[in-house]
Coordinates of C-alpha atoms in Angstrom, one line a residue:
X20 CA 26.1 14.5 6.5
X21 CA 28.9 15.5 3.9
X22 CA 31.4 17.4 5.2
X23 CA 34.1 20.1 3.7
X24 CA 36.3 16.5 3.4
X25 CA 34.0 14.5 1.5
X26 CA 32.8 17.2 -0.6
X27 CA 36.0 17.8 -2.0
X28 CA 36.7 14.2 -2.5
X29 CA 33.4 14.3 -4.7
X30 CA 34.4 17.7 -6.4
X31 CA 37.6 16.0 -7.3
X32 CA 36.1 12.6 -8.4
X33 CA 33.5 14.5 -10.6
X34 CA 36.4 15.8 -12.8
X35 CA 38.6 12.6 -12.7
X36 CA 41.2 14.0 -10.5
X37 CA 40.6 11.4 -8.1
X38 CA 39.6 7.8 -8.2
X39 CA 35.9 7.7 -7.2
X40 CA 34.2 5.4 -4.4
X41 CA 32.0 2.9 -7.3
X42 CA 31.9 3.1 -11.0
X43 CA 29.5 1.7 -13.2
X44 CA 31.3 1.0 -16.6
X45 CA 29.7 1.2 -20.1
X46 CA 26.6 1.4 -19.4
X47 CA 23.6 2.6 -21.0
X48 CA 22.2 5.5 -19.7
X49 CA 18.4 6.6 -19.8
X50 CA 17.7 10.5 -19.6
X51 CA 14.5 10.5 -17.9
X52 CA 14.4 13.9 -19.0
X53 CA 15.5 13.9 -22.8
X54 CA 14.5 10.2 -23.4
X55 CA 18.1 9.8 -24.9
X56 CA 20.4 7.2 -24.3
X57 CA 24.0 7.6 -23.7
X58 CA 26.5 4.9 -23.4
X59 CA 28.9 6.1 -19.9
X60 CA 30.6 5.5 -16.9
X61 CA 28.7 6.5 -14.0
X62 CA 31.3 7.8 -10.7
X63 CA 30.0 7.7 -7.2
X64 CA 31.2 9.0 -4.1
X65 CA 29.9 8.3 -1.1
X66 CA 25.8 8.5 -1.6
X67 CA 25.8 10.9 -4.0
X68 CA 26.5 10.5 -7.9
X69 CA 29.5 12.7 -8.8
X70 CA 30.2 11.8 -12.9
X71 CA 28.3 11.1 -15.6
X72 CA 29.0 11.0 -19.7
X73 CA 32.7 10.7 -19.4
X74 CA 35.5 7.5 -18.2
X75 CA 36.0 6.9 -14.7
X76 CA 38.1 4.6 -12.4
X77 CA 36.8 2.9 -8.8
X78 CA 37.9 1.7 -6.4
X79 CA 34.3 -1.3 -6.5
X80 CA 33.5 -1.2 -10.9
X81 CA 30.4 -2.7 -11.8
X82 CA 30.6 -4.2 -15.8
X83 CA 27.3 -2.2 -17.6
X84 CA 27.9 -3.3 -20.9
X85 CA 24.4 -4.2 -22.6
X86 CA 22.8 -2.4 -19.7
X87 CA 21.1 0.0 -19.1
X88 CA 20.8 2.8 -15.8
X89 CA 17.7 4.2 -14.6
X90 CA 16.6 6.4 -11.3
X91 CA 15.6 4.1 -8.4
X92 CA 12.2 3.9 -8.4
X93 CA 10.1 5.7 -5.6
X94 CA 6.8 4.0 -4.7
X95 CA 4.6 7.3 -3.5
X96 CA 1.7 5.3 -1.5
X97 CA 1.6 2.1 0.1
X98 CA 1.1 0.8 3.6
X99 CA 4.1 -1.5 4.4
X100 CA 1.8 -3.5 6.3
X101 CA -0.1 -4.9 3.4
X102 CA 3.1 -6.7 2.7
X103 CA 2.6 -8.8 5.4
X104 CA 5.5 -8.6 6.3
X105 CA 7.9 -6.8 8.7
X106 CA 9.6 -3.4 7.6
X107 CA 12.6 -4.5 7.3
X108 CA 11.6 -7.9 5.4
X109 CA 9.9 -5.8 2.9
X110 CA 13.4 -3.9 2.3
X111 CA 15.1 -7.1 1.7
X112 CA 11.5 -8.2 -0.6
X113 CA 11.1 -5.1 -2.8
X114 CA 14.7 -3.2 -2.7
X115 CA 15.9 -5.9 -5.7
X116 CA 12.9 -4.9 -8.0
X117 CA 14.5 -1.3 -7.8
X118 CA 12.3 0.4 -5.5
X119 CA 14.7 2.6 -3.4
X120 CA 12.5 5.3 -1.9
X121 CA 8.7 4.1 -0.6
X122 CA 6.6 7.0 1.0
X123 CA 4.5 4.6 3.9
X124 CA 1.4 5.4 5.8
X125 CA 1.9 3.7 8.9
X126 CA -2.2 3.7 9.1
X127 CA -2.9 0.0 10.0
X128 CA -0.6 0.0 12.5
X129 CA -1.4 2.8 14.0
X130 CA -5.7 2.0 14.2
X131 CA -4.1 -1.0 16.2
X132 CA -1.3 0.4 18.4
X133 CA -1.8 4.3 17.9
X134 CA 1.8 6.4 18.3
X135 CA 3.5 3.1 19.5
X136 CA 2.7 1.7 16.0
X137 CA 4.1 4.9 14.4
X138 CA 7.5 4.3 16.4
X139 CA 7.9 1.2 15.3
X140 CA 7.6 1.9 12.0
X141 CA 10.2 5.1 12.6
X142 CA 12.3 3.0 13.9
X143 CA 12.6 0.7 11.6
X144 CA 13.1 3.5 8.8
X145 CA 16.4 3.7 10.3
X146 CA 17.7 0.9 9.8
X147 CA 16.3 0.0 6.4
X148 CA 18.6 0.1 3.1
X149 CA 15.7 1.1 1.1
X150 CA 15.2 5.0 1.9
X151 CA 11.5 4.8 3.6
X152 CA 9.8 7.9 4.5
X153 CA 6.7 7.9 6.5
X154 CA 4.1 10.5 6.2
X155 CA 2.1 10.2 9.5
X156 CA -1.3 8.5 9.6
X157 CA -4.2 11.6 9.6
X158 CA -7.1 9.5 10.0
X159 CA -7.2 7.2 12.9
X160 CA -9.8 6.3 13.5
X161 CA -10.5 6.5 10.0
X162 CA -14.4 7.2 10.7
X163 CA -16.4 7.1 13.8
X164 CA -18.4 4.5 12.5
X165 CA -16.5 2.1 13.9
X166 CA -14.1 0.4 16.3
X167 CA -10.6 0.7 15.8
X168 CA -7.4 -0.2 18.6
X169 CA -6.3 3.4 18.8
X170 CA -7.1 7.2 18.4
X171 CA -4.8 10.1 17.1
X172 CA -5.2 13.4 17.7
X173 CA -2.9 16.3 16.2
X174 CA -1.5 16.4 20.2
X175 CA 0.0 12.5 18.8
X176 CA 1.3 13.2 15.6
X177 CA 3.4 17.3 16.4
X178 CA 5.9 15.1 18.6
X179 CA 6.8 12.9 15.0
X180 CA 6.6 15.7 12.7
X181 CA 9.8 16.8 12.5
X182 CA 11.7 13.1 12.8
X183 CA 14.5 13.4 9.7
X184 CA 12.0 10.4 8.6
X185 CA 8.9 11.7 7.8
X186 CA 7.4 13.8 5.0
X187 CA 4.1 15.2 5.9
X188 CA 0.5 14.4 6.5
X189 CA -0.5 10.5 5.1
X190 CA -3.7 10.4 3.0
X191 CA -6.7 12.5 4.4
X192 CA -9.3 10.5 4.3
X193 CA -12.2 11.4 5.7
X194 CA -13.2 14.3 2.9
X195 CA -16.5 14.8 4.6
X196 CA -15.0 16.3 8.1
X197 CA -12.5 18.4 5.7
X198 CA -15.4 19.6 3.5
X199 CA -17.4 20.3 6.8
X200 CA -14.5 21.7 8.5
X201 CA -14.8 19.1 11.6
X202 CA -12.1 21.2 14.2
X203 CA -9.9 17.8 14.7
X204 CA -9.3 17.3 10.8
X205 CA -9.0 21.2 10.6
X206 CA -6.2 20.8 13.3
X207 CA -4.0 18.6 11.6
X208 CA -4.4 20.4 8.3
X209 CA -3.2 23.9 9.8
X210 CA -0.3 22.0 11.4
X211 CA 0.8 20.4 8.1
X212 CA -0.1 23.7 5.7
X213 CA 3.5 24.1 5.2
X214 CA 4.4 20.4 4.0
X215 CA 3.3 17.8 2.5
X216 CA -0.1 16.7 2.6
X217 CA -1.6 13.3 0.9
X218 CA -5.1 13.0 -0.6
X219 CA -7.7 10.2 -0.6
X220 CA -10.7 11.4 -2.3
X221 CA -12.3 8.4 -4.2
X222 CA -15.1 10.2 -6.9
X223 CA -14.8 13.5 -5.4
X224 CA -15.4 16.0 -8.2
X225 CA -16.9 19.4 -8.8
X226 CA -17.2 21.9 -6.3
X227 CA -16.4 19.8 -3.0
X228 CA -13.2 18.6 -5.2
X229 CA -12.6 22.3 -5.0
X230 CA -12.8 22.4 -1.5
X231 CA -11.1 19.5 -0.5
X232 CA -8.1 21.0 -2.4
X233 CA -9.0 24.4 -0.7
X234 CA -7.3 22.8 2.2
X235 CA -4.0 22.3 0.6
X236 CA -4.4 19.0 -0.3
X237 CA -2.1 17.7 -3.6
X238 CA -1.8 14.4 -4.2
X239 CA -4.4 11.4 -5.1
X240 CA -4.3 7.7 -5.2
X241 CA -7.9 6.9 -5.4
X242 CA -8.8 7.6 -8.7
X243 CA -10.5 5.4 -10.7
X244 CA -11.3 6.4 -14.4
X245 CA -9.0 8.7 -16.5
X246 CA -11.9 11.2 -16.7
X247 CA -11.7 11.6 -13.0
X248 CA -7.8 11.5 -12.6
X249 CA -8.3 14.3 -15.7
X250 CA -10.4 16.8 -14.1
X251 CA -7.9 16.2 -10.3
X252 CA -5.0 17.3 -12.7
X253 CA -7.0 20.3 -14.0
X254 CA -7.0 21.3 -10.8
X255 CA -3.1 21.2 -9.5
X256 CA -3.4 17.8 -7.9
X257 CA -0.7 15.2 -8.9
X258 CA -1.8 11.6 -9.7
X259 CA -0.3 8.6 -8.7
X260 CA -1.2 5.1 -10.4
X261 CA -2.3 2.6 -8.4
X262 CA -1.9 -1.3 -8.7
X263 CA -1.7 -3.1 -6.0
X264 CA -3.3 -6.7 -5.2
X265 CA -6.6 -5.9 -5.0
X266 CA -6.6 -2.0 -6.4
X267 CA -5.6 -2.4 -9.7
X268 CA -5.9 1.1 -11.7
X269 CA -3.5 1.1 -14.1
X270 CA -5.3 -0.1 -16.9
X271 CA -7.9 2.8 -16.2
X272 CA -5.3 5.2 -15.8
X273 CA -2.4 4.0 -18.1
X274 CA -3.9 6.8 -20.8
X275 CA -3.4 9.8 -18.9
X276 CA 0.4 9.3 -18.8
X277 CA 2.2 11.4 -21.9
X278 CA 4.2 13.9 -22.4
X279 CA 2.2 16.4 -21.2
X280 CA 1.6 14.9 -17.7
X281 CA 4.3 12.6 -16.7
X282 CA 5.9 15.9 -14.4
X283 CA 2.2 15.2 -12.8
X284 CA 1.8 11.8 -12.2
X285 CA 3.7 9.0 -10.5
X286 CA 3.3 5.2 -9.0
X287 CA 2.3 3.5 -6.2
X288 CA 1.2 0.1 -5.4
X289 CA -0.9 1.1 -1.6
X290 CA -1.3 -2.9 -1.1
X291 CA 0.5 -5.5 -2.5
X292 CA 1.1 -8.8 -0.8
X293 CA 4.9 -10.5 -1.9
X294 CA 3.1 -13.5 -3.6
X295 CA 1.9 -11.0 -6.1
X296 CA 5.7 -8.9 -5.5
X297 CA 6.7 -13.1 -6.4
X298 CA 4.9 -13.9 -8.9
X299 CA 4.6 -10.1 -11.0
X300 CA 7.1 -7.6 -9.2
X301 CA 6.7 -4.4 -7.7
X302 CA 6.8 -0.8 -9.5
X303 CA 8.6 -2.5 -12.4
X304 CA 5.8 -4.7 -13.4
X305 CA 3.6 -1.3 -13.2
X306 CA 6.5 0.2 -15.4
X307 CA 6.8 -2.6 -18.1
X308 CA 2.7 -2.7 -18.0
X309 CA 2.6 1.0 -19.0
X310 CA 5.6 0.8 -21.5
X311 CA 3.2 -2.4 -23.4
X312 CA 0.7 -0.2 -23.5
X313 CA 2.2 1.8 -25.4
X314 CA 3.1 4.7 -23.1
X315 CA 6.0 7.1 -23.8
X316 CA 9.2 5.1 -22.0
X317 CA 11.4 7.9 -20.9
X318 CA 8.0 9.1 -19.3
X319 CA 7.3 6.2 -17.4
X320 CA 10.5 6.3 -16.2
X321 CA 10.3 9.8 -15.0
X322 CA 7.4 9.5 -13.3
X323 CA 8.6 6.5 -11.2
X324 CA 11.2 8.2 -10.3
X325 CA 11.8 12.2 -10.7
X326 CA 8.4 13.0 -10.8
X327 CA 7.4 11.3 -7.6
X328 CA 10.5 12.9 -6.0
X329 CA 9.7 16.4 -7.2
X330 CA 5.9 15.3 -5.7
X331 CA 6.5 14.9 -2.4
X332 CA 9.6 17.8 -1.7
X333 CA 12.4 14.6 -2.1
X334 CA 14.7 17.4 -3.5
X335 CA 17.8 15.2 -3.9
X336 CA 16.8 11.9 -6.2
X337 CA 15.3 11.0 -9.0
X338 CA 17.9 11.4 -11.7
X339 CA 21.2 9.6 -12.5
X340 CA 23.4 12.9 -12.5
X341 CA 26.0 14.1 -11.2
X342 CA 25.4 15.8 -7.7
X343 CA 22.4 13.3 -7.2
X344 CA 21.5 10.7 -4.8
X345 CA 23.1 7.5 -5.8
X346 CA 20.1 5.4 -6.5
X347 CA 20.2 3.6 -9.6
X348 CA 18.8 0.5 -11.0
X349 CA 20.8 -0.9 -13.3
X350 CA 18.5 -3.0 -16.0
X351 CA 18.8 -5.8 -18.6
X352 CA 16.1 -4.5 -20.5
X353 CA 14.4 -0.6 -20.7
X354 CA 11.0 -1.9 -22.3
X355 CA 10.9 -5.1 -20.3
X356 CA 12.0 -3.1 -16.9
X357 CA 14.6 -6.1 -16.1
X358 CA 15.8 -5.5 -13.1
X359 CA 19.5 -7.0 -12.5
X360 CA 21.7 -4.7 -10.0
X361 CA 20.5 -2.2 -7.6
X362 CA 22.5 1.0 -6.0
X363 CA 20.8 2.5 -2.9
X364 CA 22.5 5.6 -1.5
X365 CA 25.8 4.7 -3.0
X366 CA 25.9 1.0 -2.2
X367 CA 25.5 -2.6 -4.5
X368 CA 22.2 -4.1 -2.5
X369 CA 23.8 -7.4 -1.6
X370 CA 22.7 -10.6 0.9
X371 CA 25.6 -9.1 3.0
X372 CA 24.1 -5.4 3.1
X373 CA 20.8 -6.8 4.2
X374 CA 22.1 -9.4 6.5
X375 CA 24.0 -6.5 8.5
X376 CA 21.0 -4.5 9.5
X377 CA 20.4 -4.3 13.4
X378 CA 17.4 -6.1 13.9
X379 CA 14.2 -4.0 15.8
X380 CA 11.8 -5.8 18.0
X381 CA 8.2 -6.9 17.3
X382 CA 5.9 -5.0 19.0
X383 CA 1.5 -5.3 19.5
X384 CA 2.3 -9.3 20.4
X385 CA -0.9 -9.1 22.1
X386 CA -3.1 -7.0 20.4
X387 CA -5.9 -10.0 19.5
X388 CA -8.4 -9.7 22.3
X389 CA -11.3 -10.9 20.5
X390 CA -13.3 -13.7 22.7
X391 CA -13.9 -17.2 20.7
X392 CA -17.7 -17.7 19.1
X393 CA -19.6 -20.4 18.6
X394 CA -21.3 -20.3 15.6
X395 CA -24.4 -18.5 16.9
X396 CA -22.8 -15.3 16.3
X397 CA -23.6 -15.6 12.9
X398 CA -27.0 -15.8 13.0
X399 CA -29.2 -12.7 11.1
X400 CA -32.6 -12.7 11.8
X401 CA -34.9 -10.7 9.1
X402 CA -36.6 -7.6 9.9
X403 CA -40.5 -6.5 10.6
X404 CA -42.0 -7.1 6.5
X405 CA -38.6 -6.9 5.1
X406 CA -38.8 -8.7 1.5
X407 CA -35.1 -7.9 0.2
X408 CA -31.9 -7.4 2.0
X409 CA -29.1 -5.0 1.0
X410 CA -26.0 -7.4 -0.1
X411 CA -22.1 -5.7 -0.9
X412 CA -21.2 -6.5 -3.9
X413 CA -18.0 -7.3 -5.0
X414 CA -15.6 -7.2 -7.7
X415 CA -12.4 -8.0 -9.0
X416 CA -9.5 -5.6 -8.6
X417 CA -11.5 -3.2 -7.0
X418 CA -11.7 -1.8 -3.3
X419 CA -15.1 0.2 -4.4
X420 CA -18.2 -2.3 -3.6
X421 CA -21.7 -2.0 -4.9
X422 CA -25.2 -1.8 -3.0
X423 CA -27.3 -4.9 -4.6
X424 CA -30.6 -6.5 -3.4
X425 CA -31.3 -10.1 -2.9
X426 CA -34.8 -11.6 -1.3
X427 CA -33.5 -14.6 1.3
X428 CA -35.1 -17.7 2.3
X429 CA -35.7 -17.8 6.8
X430 CA -34.7 -20.8 8.6
X431 CA -33.9 -21.6 12.3
X432 CA -31.3 -19.9 12.0
X433 CA -32.7 -16.3 10.6
X434 CA -31.4 -15.3 7.0
X435 CA -29.7 -18.3 5.1
X436 CA -27.3 -17.6 2.2
X437 CA -28.2 -18.2 -1.7
X438 CA -25.5 -20.6 -2.6
X439 CA -27.0 -20.0 -6.2
X440 CA -27.0 -16.5 -6.5
X441 CA -23.1 -16.3 -4.7
X442 CA -25.0 -14.6 -1.9
X443 CA -22.9 -14.9 1.2
X444 CA -22.5 -14.3 4.8
X445 CA -20.2 -11.6 6.1
X446 CA -19.3 -10.3 9.4
X447 CA -16.9 -8.5 11.3
X448 CA -16.2 -8.8 15.2
X449 CA -14.5 -6.3 17.3
X450 CA -10.8 -7.6 18.5
X451 CA -9.8 -4.8 20.4
X452 CA -11.1 -5.6 23.9
X453 CA -13.3 -2.2 23.4
X454 CA -17.1 -3.6 23.2
X455 CA -17.1 -7.2 21.7
X456 CA -19.6 -6.3 18.7
X457 CA -20.4 -8.1 16.1
X458 CA -21.6 -6.6 12.9
X459 CA -23.5 -9.3 10.4
X460 CA -24.7 -8.8 6.7
X461 CA -24.5 -10.7 3.4
X462 CA -21.7 -10.4 0.3
X463 CA -21.6 -11.5 -3.1
X464 CA -19.2 -12.0 -5.3
X465 CA -16.5 -14.5 -3.7
X466 CA -18.0 -17.4 -5.3
X467 CA -18.0 -20.0 -2.3
X468 CA -20.0 -22.6 -2.5
X469 CA -19.2 -24.0 0.8
X470 CA -16.5 -23.3 4.0
X471 CA -14.9 -19.9 5.2
X472 CA -12.6 -17.1 5.0
X473 CA -11.5 -15.3 7.9
X474 CA -9.0 -12.3 8.3
X475 CA -7.5 -9.7 11.0
X476 CA -6.3 -7.6 8.5
X477 CA -9.4 -5.5 8.0
X478 CA -8.9 -2.1 6.7
X479 CA -9.2 0.2 8.0
X480 CA -9.8 -0.6 12.0
X481 CA -8.7 -4.1 11.7
X482 CA -10.9 -6.0 13.3
X483 CA -11.8 -10.0 11.9
X484 CA -14.2 -10.2 8.6
X485 CA -15.1 -13.5 8.1
X486 CA -16.8 -14.4 5.0
X487 CA -18.6 -18.0 4.8
X488 CA -21.4 -20.1 3.3
X489 CA -21.4 -21.7 7.3
X490 CA -22.0 -20.7 10.2
X491 CA -19.7 -23.8 11.4
X492 CA -17.5 -23.0 9.1
X493 CA -17.3 -19.1 10.1
X494 CA -17.1 -19.9 13.9
X495 CA -14.2 -22.5 12.9
X496 CA -12.1 -19.9 10.9
X497 CA -12.7 -17.5 13.1
X498 CA -11.2 -19.3 16.7
X499 CA -8.2 -20.1 14.9
X500 CA -7.1 -16.6 13.6
X501 CA -8.0 -15.7 17.5
X502 CA -5.9 -18.7 18.6
X503 CA -3.0 -17.1 16.2
X504 CA -3.1 -13.8 17.5
X505 CA -4.2 -12.8 13.9
X506 CA -3.6 -13.5 9.9
X507 CA -5.7 -15.3 7.8
X508 CA -7.4 -18.4 7.6
X509 CA -9.5 -20.7 5.4
X510 CA -12.4 -23.3 7.1
X511 CA -14.0 -26.4 5.3
X512 CA -16.0 -28.8 6.9
X513 CA -15.7 -27.9 10.3
X514 CA -11.9 -27.6 10.4
X515 CA -9.2 -24.9 9.2
X516 CA -7.7 -26.5 5.9
X517 CA -4.8 -23.1 5.7
X518 CA -3.7 -20.3 7.3
X519 CA -1.0 -17.7 8.1
X520 CA -0.3 -15.9 11.2
X521 CA 0.4 -12.2 11.6
X522 CA 1.2 -11.8 15.1
X523 CA 2.6 -8.5 15.2
X524 CA -0.6 -6.3 15.4
X525 CA -2.3 -9.0 13.7
X526 CA -0.8 -7.5 10.7
X527 CA 2.3 -9.2 10.2
X528 CA 4.3 -12.4 10.2
X529 CA 7.8 -12.6 11.7
X530 CA 8.6 -15.1 8.8
X531 CA 11.1 -14.5 5.9
X532 CA 8.8 -12.7 2.8
X533 CA 9.5 -16.1 0.9
X534 CA 7.9 -18.1 4.1
X535 CA 4.9 -15.8 3.6
X536 CA 4.6 -16.1 -0.2
X537 CA 4.5 -20.2 0.4
X538 CA 2.0 -19.7 3.2
X539 CA -0.1 -17.5 0.6
X540 CA 0.0 -19.6 -2.1
X541 CA -1.1 -22.8 0.0
X542 CA -4.2 -20.7 1.1
X543 CA -5.0 -19.3 -2.3
X544 CA -5.4 -22.5 -3.1
X545 CA -7.4 -23.5 0.3
X546 CA -10.0 -20.5 -1.6
X547 CA -10.0 -22.1 -4.6
X548 CA -11.1 -25.7 -2.8
X549 CA -14.5 -23.4 -1.5
X550 CA -14.6 -22.4 -5.6
X551 CA -13.7 -19.0 -4.4
X552 CA -13.8 -17.3 -7.7
X553 CA -11.3 -13.9 -6.8
X554 CA -8.1 -13.7 -7.6
X555 CA -7.3 -12.2 -4.6
X556 CA -9.6 -13.2 -1.7
X557 CA -8.0 -12.2 2.0
X558 CA -7.0 -8.6 0.7
X559 CA -10.5 -8.4 -0.6
X560 CA -11.7 -9.8 2.3
X561 CA -9.8 -6.9 4.0
X562 CA -11.3 -4.3 2.5
X563 CA -14.7 -5.3 3.0
X564 CA -14.8 -3.3 6.2
X565 CA -13.3 -0.2 5.3
X566 CA -15.9 2.4 5.5
X567 CA -14.4 5.4 3.3
X568 CA -14.5 3.6 0.2
X569 CA -17.9 3.3 -2.1
X570 CA -20.5 2.0 -1.4
X571 CA -21.7 -0.2 1.1
X572 CA -19.0 -1.6 3.6
X573 CA -19.2 -3.5 6.6
X574 CA -18.3 -3.2 10.1
X575 CA -18.4 -4.2 13.5
X576 CA -21.2 -1.7 14.0
X577 CA -23.4 -2.8 11.1
X578 CA -23.9 -2.8 7.6
X579 CA -22.7 1.2 6.3
X580 CA -23.7 3.2 3.5
X581 CA -20.2 5.1 2.3
X582 CA -22.7 7.6 0.3
X583 CA -25.1 8.1 2.7
X584 CA -21.7 8.1 5.3
X585 CA -24.6 6.2 7.6
X586 CA -25.9 3.0 8.6
X587 CA -27.9 0.8 7.2
X588 CA -31.3 1.0 8.4

């Protein structure tokens, strides 16, 4: 809280009449509104910028010569759980990349633990250096066509509504529920009409989109083509250009970001793991790629900061100017977006700053309730008169999947994979201890010639998803996963060749992000040894079970046609 004494000090320091707490000296300040770059000092008192375009004296002085200052970046939609580390470890991993604010949806942990998972995230958000804001998970479970660990109705969300870290209602994935005025969905929409409601509407266009937007939904991160994004922009929807570990829409959407639209476009990652962050970066990677693709430089930085703040009602940030929150990324290069220092709420980000945080006790350490399986669990019998079977088609960089058909041989153990045609088995095993369901089908696009890959990260209900060329390896991968309490495993020749334990709700590691990145390297190498052709196979496996993204998905209850919103018969 800013009291009269502190406010007086800010006013005096802004005029140069009193020493500031922190000064960045002789830095090139990018104005994200006009594009001008001005050599100046930047003065900060407490968590607020008090002076620019002048000379200042500070208790702490940072040499900015030869460098540039831009507003801290805002990731407008993500699931911290997909980083595979805890929120505090995510803070330490991502803040040095210039990301000073994130808007997260704890949807993944909420599907496993319900309100307990949301409380864990809010407790963590109060202790991070980065400003972690929370949108309350709107669709738990995402659909009635899979088995989740929890269910959240409006009564479960309302106790969190006025929490200072809560922004609004998270991605409304159940767009059929919106369009059909489902009473449970309506109750949530009504409760948040005076706040922000985040959207999730892949391929929704025309009058159906009109009906969806009439509910007061204002943002979308699911556009995968410029044409789709332009229609949504024309209808008042802000577009969040997504570039994650699996969903890579930046190249397709880059053209929509220009001087006319940059106030209505922001950036997000949705799901990004520590290995990709270590190798490519976070939002800084998206920024430099957009600039390299010819997008106007200051409009890219505007989308990454000021526009993002305005879209989500964060009125105190997004500019490096007097009176604004002191979230600043200091860059060695504007074109290359090379971050060398970060100021978060007026504090220079250092290892000591992270070390001073209070830990948060982990939750959900006993959430893995699936029982061990035998190879017979994956036997898939042909249906009478069936000449071909539907197959999930996977393509790199897309969580959209496609419906394909395959004619498969029948052996003693039922329908057989066709490794020549890249058709292997996929199964989803219920892991919350509710019914023991196992859904079975086939998938194409992984390239596996042998072995299996299993994951307890299975959007959105986070059951166990396994793909494999042999039933024995699928069983080996799944059973080790159960013993770990969740995670990723690779099996070959009946033995586990690589693993990563994710014991916190079966979603997050208790290790450092550096250790997780190391383990992911080993897992990726083990997957490649099976001839896997996907650059990010583990999150690609995780999204096979997401029955709100077209077109064909796998749940513990069976193969699901998202277009028909019903099971494949």
